[in-house]
């Protein structure tokens, strides 16, 4: 167990702290939400040391927070949340990550699994043909420079209203309506634009996936009814982000901030935490570029949702209930300017998602009474969860919760543990149709490589930073 893990103090149920240590520059404590088993797992990587480093950021408020799925990342741990006070608190690209606005979109149909069981293999196959997957793969919707700039500046409203990718009502159920405030294509480098020009509508590789799921359990019937979910229903989860464009935006700005920190008198214990005051020219430029990349991420999921709808129409032309409605789309890796309590913050969420409660102005009107849908995907082959945000999340975590199961082992370790063809065989034996061209990718993303999603969600529910609404089980998986 690491030194940081041995120093943890339990301060409340499922809540542990590393006390503020001025000798290492910590301005606030580092706080983790977990159960004892998770704490033992945390002692095996550097995530707690990274969280203690986050606690040194200029302007950080309250505590550096680790969600139940916390694990080692770049700069911030994945599952890390930090709020810095405006105007001069720091903004750090490492607190958002390379895959800016990696996120999840949930679509719900009127179909039941029994309606499509004989055609599930054909449906998964058609979806896999329609959505390019894998690292570096380009899409079918290459954009010229003017079109790409409009995607970056305007987000989903441009794609829906002027290009016909989706329906106007989709926008009401995307976080921030699919358009990040302050986005500026002019802040995005030429290299980043080149990397993104042909990647709209592509899934990518790694832990990104597209799943056809069945709602197999309802926990909160009032919230499920508000979200339009019921047992036996066919749903689709889309998990991807801003692809090479977002990666390059992060890389460009980490480099720029590393060079600029000294001029602002900022020192950090890890260069991966390179940061500048949010009010600085470098901070404002990164915020505008990050917002543009976030728009690209939402547009990517919008195009994928559009072509998935078309795939459903082709395979199920005789099924009147095949229409796919957007339940919600949540972003994972962002920094947002938000009001919590009496302060306005720049809230960094790295591998974390918003979980706003009932009545919050950013919750879609049909969900005001129950809170924002929170989507927590499991690992390939395990259940995923729909939860609802709570007011307690605003009190404890700046309106945040976790974003998934969290890795328990590295990709290389997973490949040493199990072969890809064995993963494929195990999934198919459970009735899950799999489409993935690479056995190596399957091995890297095997369920054994991830923490227990049931345990993660249980801790989230018990703490009260989101409450369980429904569980989804996969019947079809498309991977890069």
Coordinates of C-alpha atoms in Angstrom, one line a residue:
X1 CA 0.0 0.0 0.0
X2 CA 1.3 3.5 -0.9
X3 CA 2.2 6.0 1.8
X4 CA -0.8 8.2 0.8
X5 CA -3.2 5.3 1.3
X6 CA -1.8 4.6 4.8
X7 CA -2.4 8.2 5.7
X8 CA -6.1 8.1 4.8
X9 CA -8.5 8.9 7.7
X10 CA -12.2 7.9 7.6
X11 CA -14.1 11.1 8.3
X12 CA -17.7 9.9 7.4
X13 CA -19.3 6.7 6.0
X14 CA -17.6 6.0 2.6
X15 CA -15.6 9.2 3.0
X16 CA -11.8 9.2 3.5
X17 CA -9.3 12.1 3.7
X18 CA -5.7 12.8 3.3
X19 CA -5.2 15.8 5.7
X20 CA -3.9 19.0 4.2
X21 CA -0.1 18.9 4.3
X22 CA 1.5 22.4 3.9
X23 CA 5.0 20.8 3.6
X24 CA 4.0 19.4 0.2
X25 CA 2.1 22.5 -0.8
X26 CA -1.4 21.2 -0.2
X27 CA -3.9 24.0 0.1
X28 CA -6.8 21.8 1.0
X29 CA -7.3 18.1 2.0
X30 CA -7.7 15.4 -0.6
X31 CA -11.1 13.5 -0.1
X32 CA -12.1 10.2 -1.6
X33 CA -15.5 8.5 -1.7
X34 CA -15.1 4.8 -1.4
X35 CA -15.6 1.6 0.6
X36 CA -12.8 -0.3 2.4
X37 CA -12.3 -2.7 -0.6
X38 CA -11.9 0.3 -2.9
X39 CA -9.4 1.9 -0.6
X40 CA -7.3 -1.3 -0.7
X41 CA -7.3 -1.1 -4.5
X42 CA -6.3 2.6 -4.4
X43 CA -3.1 1.6 -2.5
X44 CA -1.9 -0.2 -5.7
X45 CA -1.5 2.8 -8.0
X46 CA -0.6 6.5 -7.8
X47 CA -4.1 8.0 -7.8
X48 CA -4.0 9.2 -4.2
X49 CA -0.6 10.9 -4.7
X50 CA -2.1 12.5 -7.8
X51 CA -5.1 13.7 -5.8
X52 CA -2.8 15.2 -3.2
X53 CA -1.0 17.0 -6.0
X54 CA -4.3 18.4 -7.2
X55 CA -4.8 19.9 -3.8
X56 CA -1.8 22.2 -4.5
X57 CA -3.6 24.0 -7.4
X58 CA -3.8 27.8 -6.9
X59 CA -7.4 28.8 -5.9
X60 CA -8.6 25.3 -5.2
X61 CA -11.6 25.4 -2.8
X62 CA -12.9 22.9 -0.2
X63 CA -11.0 19.7 -1.1
X64 CA -9.6 17.8 -4.1
X65 CA -12.2 15.1 -4.6
X66 CA -11.9 11.5 -5.8
X67 CA -15.0 9.7 -7.0
X68 CA -15.6 6.0 -6.3
X69 CA -14.1 5.0 -9.7
X70 CA -10.8 6.9 -9.1
X71 CA -7.7 5.5 -10.7
X72 CA -4.3 6.8 -12.0
X73 CA -4.4 9.2 -14.9
X74 CA -2.5 12.1 -16.5
X75 CA -2.0 14.9 -14.0
X76 CA -5.3 14.5 -12.3
X77 CA -6.5 11.0 -11.4
X78 CA -9.4 9.7 -13.5
X79 CA -12.4 10.3 -11.3
X80 CA -11.0 13.6 -10.0
X81 CA -12.9 16.8 -9.3
X82 CA -11.5 20.1 -8.3
X83 CA -13.2 23.5 -8.1
X84 CA -11.1 26.7 -8.3
X85 CA -12.4 30.1 -7.3
X86 CA -12.9 32.7 -10.0
X87 CA -11.3 34.9 -11.4
X88 CA -7.7 33.9 -10.7
X89 CA -8.0 30.3 -9.6
X90 CA -6.1 27.9 -11.8
X91 CA -7.3 26.0 -14.9
X92 CA -5.3 22.9 -15.8
X93 CA -5.7 20.8 -18.9
X94 CA -4.7 17.8 -16.9
X95 CA -7.8 18.3 -14.9
X96 CA -10.0 17.8 -18.0
X97 CA -7.9 15.2 -19.9
X98 CA -7.0 14.4 -23.4
X99 CA -10.4 13.1 -24.5
X100 CA -12.2 16.4 -23.9
X101 CA -16.0 15.7 -23.5
X102 CA -15.7 12.0 -23.7
X103 CA -19.2 11.2 -22.6
X104 CA -22.3 9.0 -22.8
X105 CA -25.6 9.3 -24.7
X106 CA -28.5 7.1 -23.8
X107 CA -31.2 6.5 -26.5
X108 CA -34.5 4.7 -25.6
X109 CA -36.8 2.9 -28.0
X110 CA -40.3 1.7 -27.7
X111 CA -39.1 -1.9 -28.4
X112 CA -38.9 -4.8 -26.0
X113 CA -36.1 -7.4 -26.4
X114 CA -38.7 -10.0 -27.3
X115 CA -39.6 -7.9 -30.3
X116 CA -36.2 -8.0 -31.8
X117 CA -34.4 -11.1 -30.4
X118 CA -34.4 -13.0 -33.7
X119 CA -32.8 -9.9 -35.4
X120 CA -30.3 -8.8 -32.7
X121 CA -27.3 -10.2 -34.6
X122 CA -28.3 -8.4 -37.8
X123 CA -29.0 -5.2 -35.9
X124 CA -25.5 -5.2 -34.2
X125 CA -23.9 -6.0 -37.5
X126 CA -25.6 -3.1 -39.3
X127 CA -24.7 -0.7 -36.5
X128 CA -21.1 -1.8 -36.7
X129 CA -21.1 -1.3 -40.4
X130 CA -22.5 2.2 -40.0
X131 CA -20.2 3.5 -37.3
X132 CA -16.4 3.5 -38.0
X133 CA -14.4 2.2 -35.1
X134 CA -10.8 1.9 -34.1
X135 CA -7.9 4.3 -33.5
X136 CA -7.3 6.8 -36.3
X137 CA -10.3 5.7 -38.3
X138 CA -12.0 8.5 -40.4
X139 CA -15.7 8.9 -40.8
X140 CA -18.1 9.3 -43.7
X141 CA -18.7 13.0 -43.0
X142 CA -15.5 14.8 -43.7
X143 CA -15.9 18.5 -43.1
X144 CA -14.4 21.4 -45.0
X145 CA -12.8 24.1 -42.9
X146 CA -15.9 26.4 -42.7
X147 CA -18.1 23.5 -41.7
X148 CA -15.6 22.3 -39.0
X149 CA -15.4 25.8 -37.6
X150 CA -19.1 26.0 -37.3
X151 CA -19.2 22.6 -35.5
X152 CA -16.5 23.9 -33.1
X153 CA -18.2 27.3 -32.6
X154 CA -21.9 26.2 -32.5
X155 CA -22.0 22.6 -31.5
X156 CA -25.1 20.4 -32.0
X157 CA -27.6 23.1 -32.9
X158 CA -25.7 23.7 -36.2
X159 CA -25.7 20.0 -37.1
X160 CA -29.4 19.5 -36.2
X161 CA -30.9 22.7 -37.6
X162 CA -28.8 23.2 -40.7
X163 CA -27.4 19.8 -41.6
X164 CA -30.3 17.5 -40.6
X165 CA -28.4 15.3 -38.2
X166 CA -31.1 14.4 -35.7
X167 CA -34.2 16.2 -34.4
X168 CA -34.6 19.6 -32.8
X169 CA -36.0 18.0 -29.7
X170 CA -32.7 16.1 -29.2
X171 CA -31.1 19.4 -28.1
X172 CA -33.3 19.7 -25.0
X173 CA -31.8 16.5 -23.7
X174 CA -28.1 17.1 -24.2
X175 CA -26.0 18.7 -21.5
X176 CA -25.8 22.4 -22.3
X177 CA -28.0 21.8 -25.3
X178 CA -24.8 20.4 -27.0
X179 CA -23.3 23.9 -27.3
X180 CA -20.6 24.9 -24.8
X181 CA -20.6 28.6 -23.9
X182 CA -17.5 30.6 -25.0
X183 CA -16.4 28.1 -27.6
X184 CA -14.0 29.5 -30.3
X185 CA -12.7 27.7 -33.3
X186 CA -10.1 30.4 -33.6
X187 CA -8.5 29.1 -30.4
X188 CA -8.0 25.6 -31.8
X189 CA -4.7 24.9 -33.6
X190 CA -4.5 24.0 -37.2
X191 CA -3.0 20.6 -36.3
X192 CA -6.0 19.8 -34.0
X193 CA -8.4 20.8 -36.8
X194 CA -6.5 18.5 -39.3
X195 CA -6.8 15.6 -36.8
X196 CA -10.6 16.1 -36.4
X197 CA -11.6 17.0 -40.0
X198 CA -12.6 13.4 -40.9
X199 CA -13.5 12.0 -37.5
X200 CA -17.0 13.2 -36.9
X201 CA -19.3 10.2 -36.4
X202 CA -16.5 7.8 -35.4
X203 CA -16.3 5.7 -32.2
X204 CA -12.5 5.4 -31.8
X205 CA -10.8 2.7 -29.7
X206 CA -9.9 2.0 -26.1
X207 CA -12.8 2.0 -23.7
X208 CA -15.2 3.6 -26.2
X209 CA -18.2 1.5 -27.2
X210 CA -21.7 1.4 -28.6
X211 CA -24.1 -1.0 -26.9
X212 CA -27.6 -2.2 -27.4
X213 CA -29.0 -2.9 -23.9
X214 CA -32.1 -4.1 -22.2
X215 CA -33.5 -2.4 -19.1
X216 CA -33.4 -5.4 -16.7
X217 CA -34.3 -3.7 -13.4
X218 CA -36.0 -0.5 -12.2
X219 CA -35.1 0.9 -8.7
X220 CA -36.9 4.2 -8.7
X221 CA -40.2 4.0 -10.7
X222 CA -41.0 7.7 -10.4
X223 CA -37.7 8.7 -11.9
X224 CA -37.8 5.9 -14.5
X225 CA -41.2 7.0 -15.7
X226 CA -39.9 10.6 -16.0
X227 CA -36.9 9.3 -18.0
X228 CA -39.2 7.1 -20.1
X229 CA -37.6 3.8 -19.0
X230 CA -39.3 0.5 -18.3
X231 CA -38.3 -3.1 -17.8
X232 CA -37.6 -5.1 -20.9
X233 CA -37.0 -2.0 -23.0
X234 CA -34.3 -1.8 -25.7
X235 CA -31.9 1.1 -25.3
X236 CA -28.6 2.2 -26.9
X237 CA -25.6 3.6 -25.1
X238 CA -23.0 5.6 -27.1
X239 CA -19.7 6.2 -25.3
X240 CA -17.1 8.3 -27.2
X241 CA -15.6 11.8 -27.2
X242 CA -13.7 14.4 -29.3
X243 CA -11.2 12.0 -30.8
X244 CA -7.9 13.3 -32.2
X245 CA -9.1 16.9 -32.2
X246 CA -9.6 17.0 -28.4
X247 CA -6.4 15.1 -27.8
X248 CA -4.4 17.7 -29.7
X249 CA -6.2 20.6 -27.9
X250 CA -5.0 19.2 -24.6
X251 CA -1.5 18.5 -25.8
X252 CA -1.2 22.1 -27.3
X253 CA -2.3 23.7 -24.1
X254 CA -0.3 21.6 -21.6
X255 CA 2.8 22.7 -23.5
X256 CA 1.8 26.3 -23.6
X257 CA 0.9 26.4 -19.8
X258 CA 4.1 24.6 -18.9
X259 CA 6.0 27.4 -20.6
X260 CA 3.8 30.2 -19.0
X261 CA 3.5 29.0 -15.4
X262 CA 6.7 30.7 -14.3
X263 CA 5.6 34.1 -15.4
X264 CA 2.6 33.8 -13.0
X265 CA 4.8 32.5 -10.1
X266 CA 3.1 29.1 -10.2
X267 CA 4.9 25.9 -9.2
X268 CA 3.3 22.4 -9.2
X269 CA 4.7 19.1 -8.0
X270 CA 4.0 17.4 -11.3
X271 CA 4.4 19.0 -14.7
X272 CA 1.3 17.1 -15.9
X273 CA -0.6 19.6 -13.7
X274 CA 0.6 22.6 -15.7
X275 CA -1.8 25.4 -15.1
X276 CA -2.4 29.2 -15.3
X277 CA -4.9 31.6 -13.8
X278 CA -8.2 31.2 -15.5
X279 CA -8.3 35.0 -16.0
X280 CA -4.9 34.9 -17.9
X281 CA -4.7 35.1 -21.7
X282 CA -3.5 31.5 -21.8
X283 CA -6.3 30.4 -19.5
X284 CA -9.0 32.1 -21.5
X285 CA -7.5 30.7 -24.8
X286 CA -7.6 27.2 -23.4
X287 CA -11.1 27.6 -22.0
X288 CA -12.3 28.6 -25.5
X289 CA -10.4 25.8 -27.2
X290 CA -11.6 23.2 -24.7
X291 CA -15.2 24.4 -25.2
X292 CA -14.8 24.0 -29.0
X293 CA -13.5 20.5 -28.5
X294 CA -16.4 19.7 -26.2
X295 CA -18.7 20.8 -29.0
X296 CA -17.0 18.4 -31.3
X297 CA -17.5 15.6 -28.8
X298 CA -21.3 16.3 -28.6
X299 CA -21.5 16.6 -32.4
X300 CA -19.6 13.3 -32.7
X301 CA -22.3 11.5 -30.6
X302 CA -25.0 13.4 -32.4
X303 CA -23.9 12.0 -35.8
X304 CA -23.4 8.5 -34.4
X305 CA -27.0 8.6 -32.9
X306 CA -28.3 9.7 -36.3
X307 CA -26.7 6.8 -38.2
X308 CA -27.7 4.3 -35.4
X309 CA -31.3 5.5 -36.0
X310 CA -30.9 4.8 -39.7
X311 CA -29.5 1.3 -38.9
X312 CA -32.5 0.5 -36.8
X313 CA -34.8 1.7 -39.6
X314 CA -33.1 -0.6 -42.2
X315 CA -33.1 -3.7 -40.0
X316 CA -36.5 -3.2 -38.3
X317 CA -38.7 -1.5 -41.0
X318 CA -41.8 -3.3 -39.8
X319 CA -41.3 -2.3 -36.1
X320 CA -43.3 0.9 -35.3
X321 CA -41.6 1.3 -32.0
X322 CA -38.1 1.4 -33.4
X323 CA -37.7 5.2 -33.0
X324 CA -34.8 6.2 -30.7
X325 CA -35.4 9.1 -28.3
X326 CA -32.5 10.9 -26.6
X327 CA -32.9 10.3 -22.8
X328 CA -29.8 12.3 -22.0
X329 CA -26.2 13.0 -23.0
X330 CA -23.6 13.7 -20.3
X331 CA -20.1 15.0 -20.6
X332 CA -17.2 13.5 -18.6
X333 CA -14.0 15.5 -19.2
X334 CA -14.7 19.2 -19.0
X335 CA -14.2 22.3 -17.0
X336 CA -17.3 24.5 -16.5
X337 CA -18.0 27.8 -14.9
X338 CA -20.7 27.1 -12.3
X339 CA -22.2 28.6 -9.2
X340 CA -22.2 26.4 -6.1
X341 CA -23.3 28.0 -2.8
X342 CA -22.0 31.6 -2.6
X343 CA -19.1 31.2 -5.0
X344 CA -18.6 30.9 -8.7
X345 CA -16.0 28.2 -9.7
X346 CA -14.2 26.6 -12.5
X347 CA -15.2 23.0 -11.8
X348 CA -12.7 20.5 -13.3
X349 CA -14.2 17.1 -13.9
X350 CA -11.8 14.5 -15.1
X351 CA -13.5 11.1 -15.6
X352 CA -16.5 12.5 -13.6
X353 CA -19.9 13.8 -14.6
X354 CA -22.4 16.4 -13.4
X355 CA -25.2 15.1 -11.2
X356 CA -27.5 18.1 -10.7
X357 CA -30.6 17.5 -8.5
X358 CA -34.3 18.3 -8.8
X359 CA -35.1 21.9 -9.6
X360 CA -31.7 22.9 -10.9
X361 CA -31.9 25.3 -13.8
X362 CA -29.7 23.1 -16.0
X363 CA -31.9 20.1 -15.7
X364 CA -34.3 19.5 -18.6
X365 CA -37.8 20.6 -17.8
X366 CA -39.3 17.1 -18.0
X367 CA -36.8 15.9 -15.3
X368 CA -37.0 18.9 -12.9
X369 CA -39.0 16.9 -10.3
X370 CA -36.5 14.0 -10.2
X371 CA -33.1 15.4 -11.2
X372 CA -30.7 15.1 -14.1
X373 CA -30.2 11.6 -15.6
X374 CA -26.7 10.3 -14.6
X375 CA -25.3 7.7 -16.9
X376 CA -22.6 5.3 -15.5
X377 CA -21.5 2.7 -18.0
X378 CA -20.0 -0.5 -16.9
X379 CA -17.2 -2.4 -18.5
X380 CA -17.8 -4.4 -21.7
X381 CA -20.2 -7.2 -20.8
X382 CA -21.3 -5.9 -17.4
X383 CA -24.3 -3.9 -16.5
X384 CA -24.6 -0.1 -16.9
X385 CA -26.7 2.2 -14.7
X386 CA -29.0 5.1 -15.0
X387 CA -29.1 7.3 -11.9
X388 CA -30.6 10.6 -11.0
X389 CA -28.7 13.6 -9.6
X390 CA -29.4 15.0 -6.2
X391 CA -29.1 18.2 -4.2
X392 CA -26.7 16.4 -1.9
X393 CA -24.2 16.2 -4.8
X394 CA -24.2 20.0 -4.9
X395 CA -23.4 20.0 -1.2
X396 CA -20.6 17.4 -1.3
X397 CA -19.1 17.3 -4.7
X398 CA -19.9 20.5 -6.6
X399 CA -22.7 18.6 -8.3
X400 CA -20.5 15.7 -9.5
X401 CA -20.4 11.9 -9.4
X402 CA -18.4 9.2 -11.1
X403 CA -18.4 8.3 -14.8
X404 CA -17.9 4.5 -14.9
X405 CA -16.4 1.5 -13.3
X406 CA -12.8 2.7 -13.4
X407 CA -9.8 0.6 -14.5
X408 CA -8.5 -2.0 -12.0
X409 CA -5.5 -3.0 -14.2
X410 CA -3.6 -1.6 -17.1
X411 CA -4.3 -2.6 -20.7
X412 CA -1.0 -4.5 -20.9
X413 CA -1.8 -6.3 -17.7
X414 CA -5.2 -7.2 -19.0
X415 CA -3.7 -8.7 -22.2
X416 CA -1.4 -10.8 -20.0
X417 CA -4.4 -12.1 -18.0
X418 CA -6.8 -13.1 -20.8
X419 CA -6.8 -13.5 -24.5
X420 CA -9.1 -11.5 -26.7
X421 CA -10.7 -14.6 -28.3
X422 CA -11.5 -15.9 -24.8
X423 CA -13.3 -12.6 -24.0
X424 CA -15.2 -12.9 -27.2
X425 CA -16.2 -16.5 -26.5
X426 CA -17.3 -15.7 -22.9
X427 CA -19.5 -12.8 -24.1
X428 CA -21.1 -14.8 -26.8
X429 CA -21.8 -17.6 -24.4
X430 CA -23.8 -15.1 -22.4
X431 CA -25.9 -14.2 -25.4
X432 CA -24.0 -10.9 -26.1
X433 CA -23.4 -10.3 -29.8
X434 CA -19.9 -8.7 -30.2
X435 CA -18.5 -6.8 -33.1
X436 CA -14.8 -5.9 -32.7
X437 CA -12.2 -6.4 -35.4
X438 CA -9.3 -6.6 -32.9
X439 CA -8.9 -9.4 -30.3
X440 CA -6.2 -7.3 -28.7
X441 CA -8.7 -4.5 -28.1
X442 CA -11.1 -7.0 -26.6
X443 CA -8.5 -8.2 -24.1
X444 CA -7.5 -4.7 -23.1
X445 CA -11.1 -3.9 -22.3
X446 CA -12.1 -7.2 -20.7
X447 CA -14.4 -6.9 -17.7
X448 CA -11.7 -8.2 -15.4
X449 CA -9.7 -5.0 -16.2
X450 CA -12.3 -2.9 -14.5
X451 CA -13.6 -2.4 -11.0
X452 CA -16.9 -3.8 -9.9
X453 CA -19.6 -1.5 -11.3
X454 CA -22.2 -2.8 -8.8
X455 CA -19.9 -1.8 -5.9
X456 CA -19.2 1.6 -7.5
X457 CA -22.8 2.4 -8.0
X458 CA -23.7 1.2 -4.5
X459 CA -21.3 3.6 -2.9
X460 CA -22.6 6.5 -5.1
X461 CA -26.1 5.7 -4.0
X462 CA -25.3 5.3 -0.3
X463 CA -23.4 8.6 -0.2
X464 CA -26.3 10.2 -1.9
X465 CA -24.5 12.0 -4.7
X466 CA -26.9 10.2 -7.2
X467 CA -29.6 7.6 -6.7
X468 CA -30.2 4.4 -8.6
X469 CA -33.0 4.5 -11.2
X470 CA -32.4 1.6 -13.7
X471 CA -29.9 -1.1 -14.7
X472 CA -29.1 -1.9 -18.3
X473 CA -27.7 -5.2 -19.5
X474 CA -25.9 -5.5 -22.9
X475 CA -27.2 -7.8 -25.7
X476 CA -25.0 -6.3 -28.4
X477 CA -21.5 -4.6 -28.2
X478 CA -19.6 -2.7 -30.8
X479 CA -16.0 -1.9 -30.0
X480 CA -13.1 -0.3 -31.8

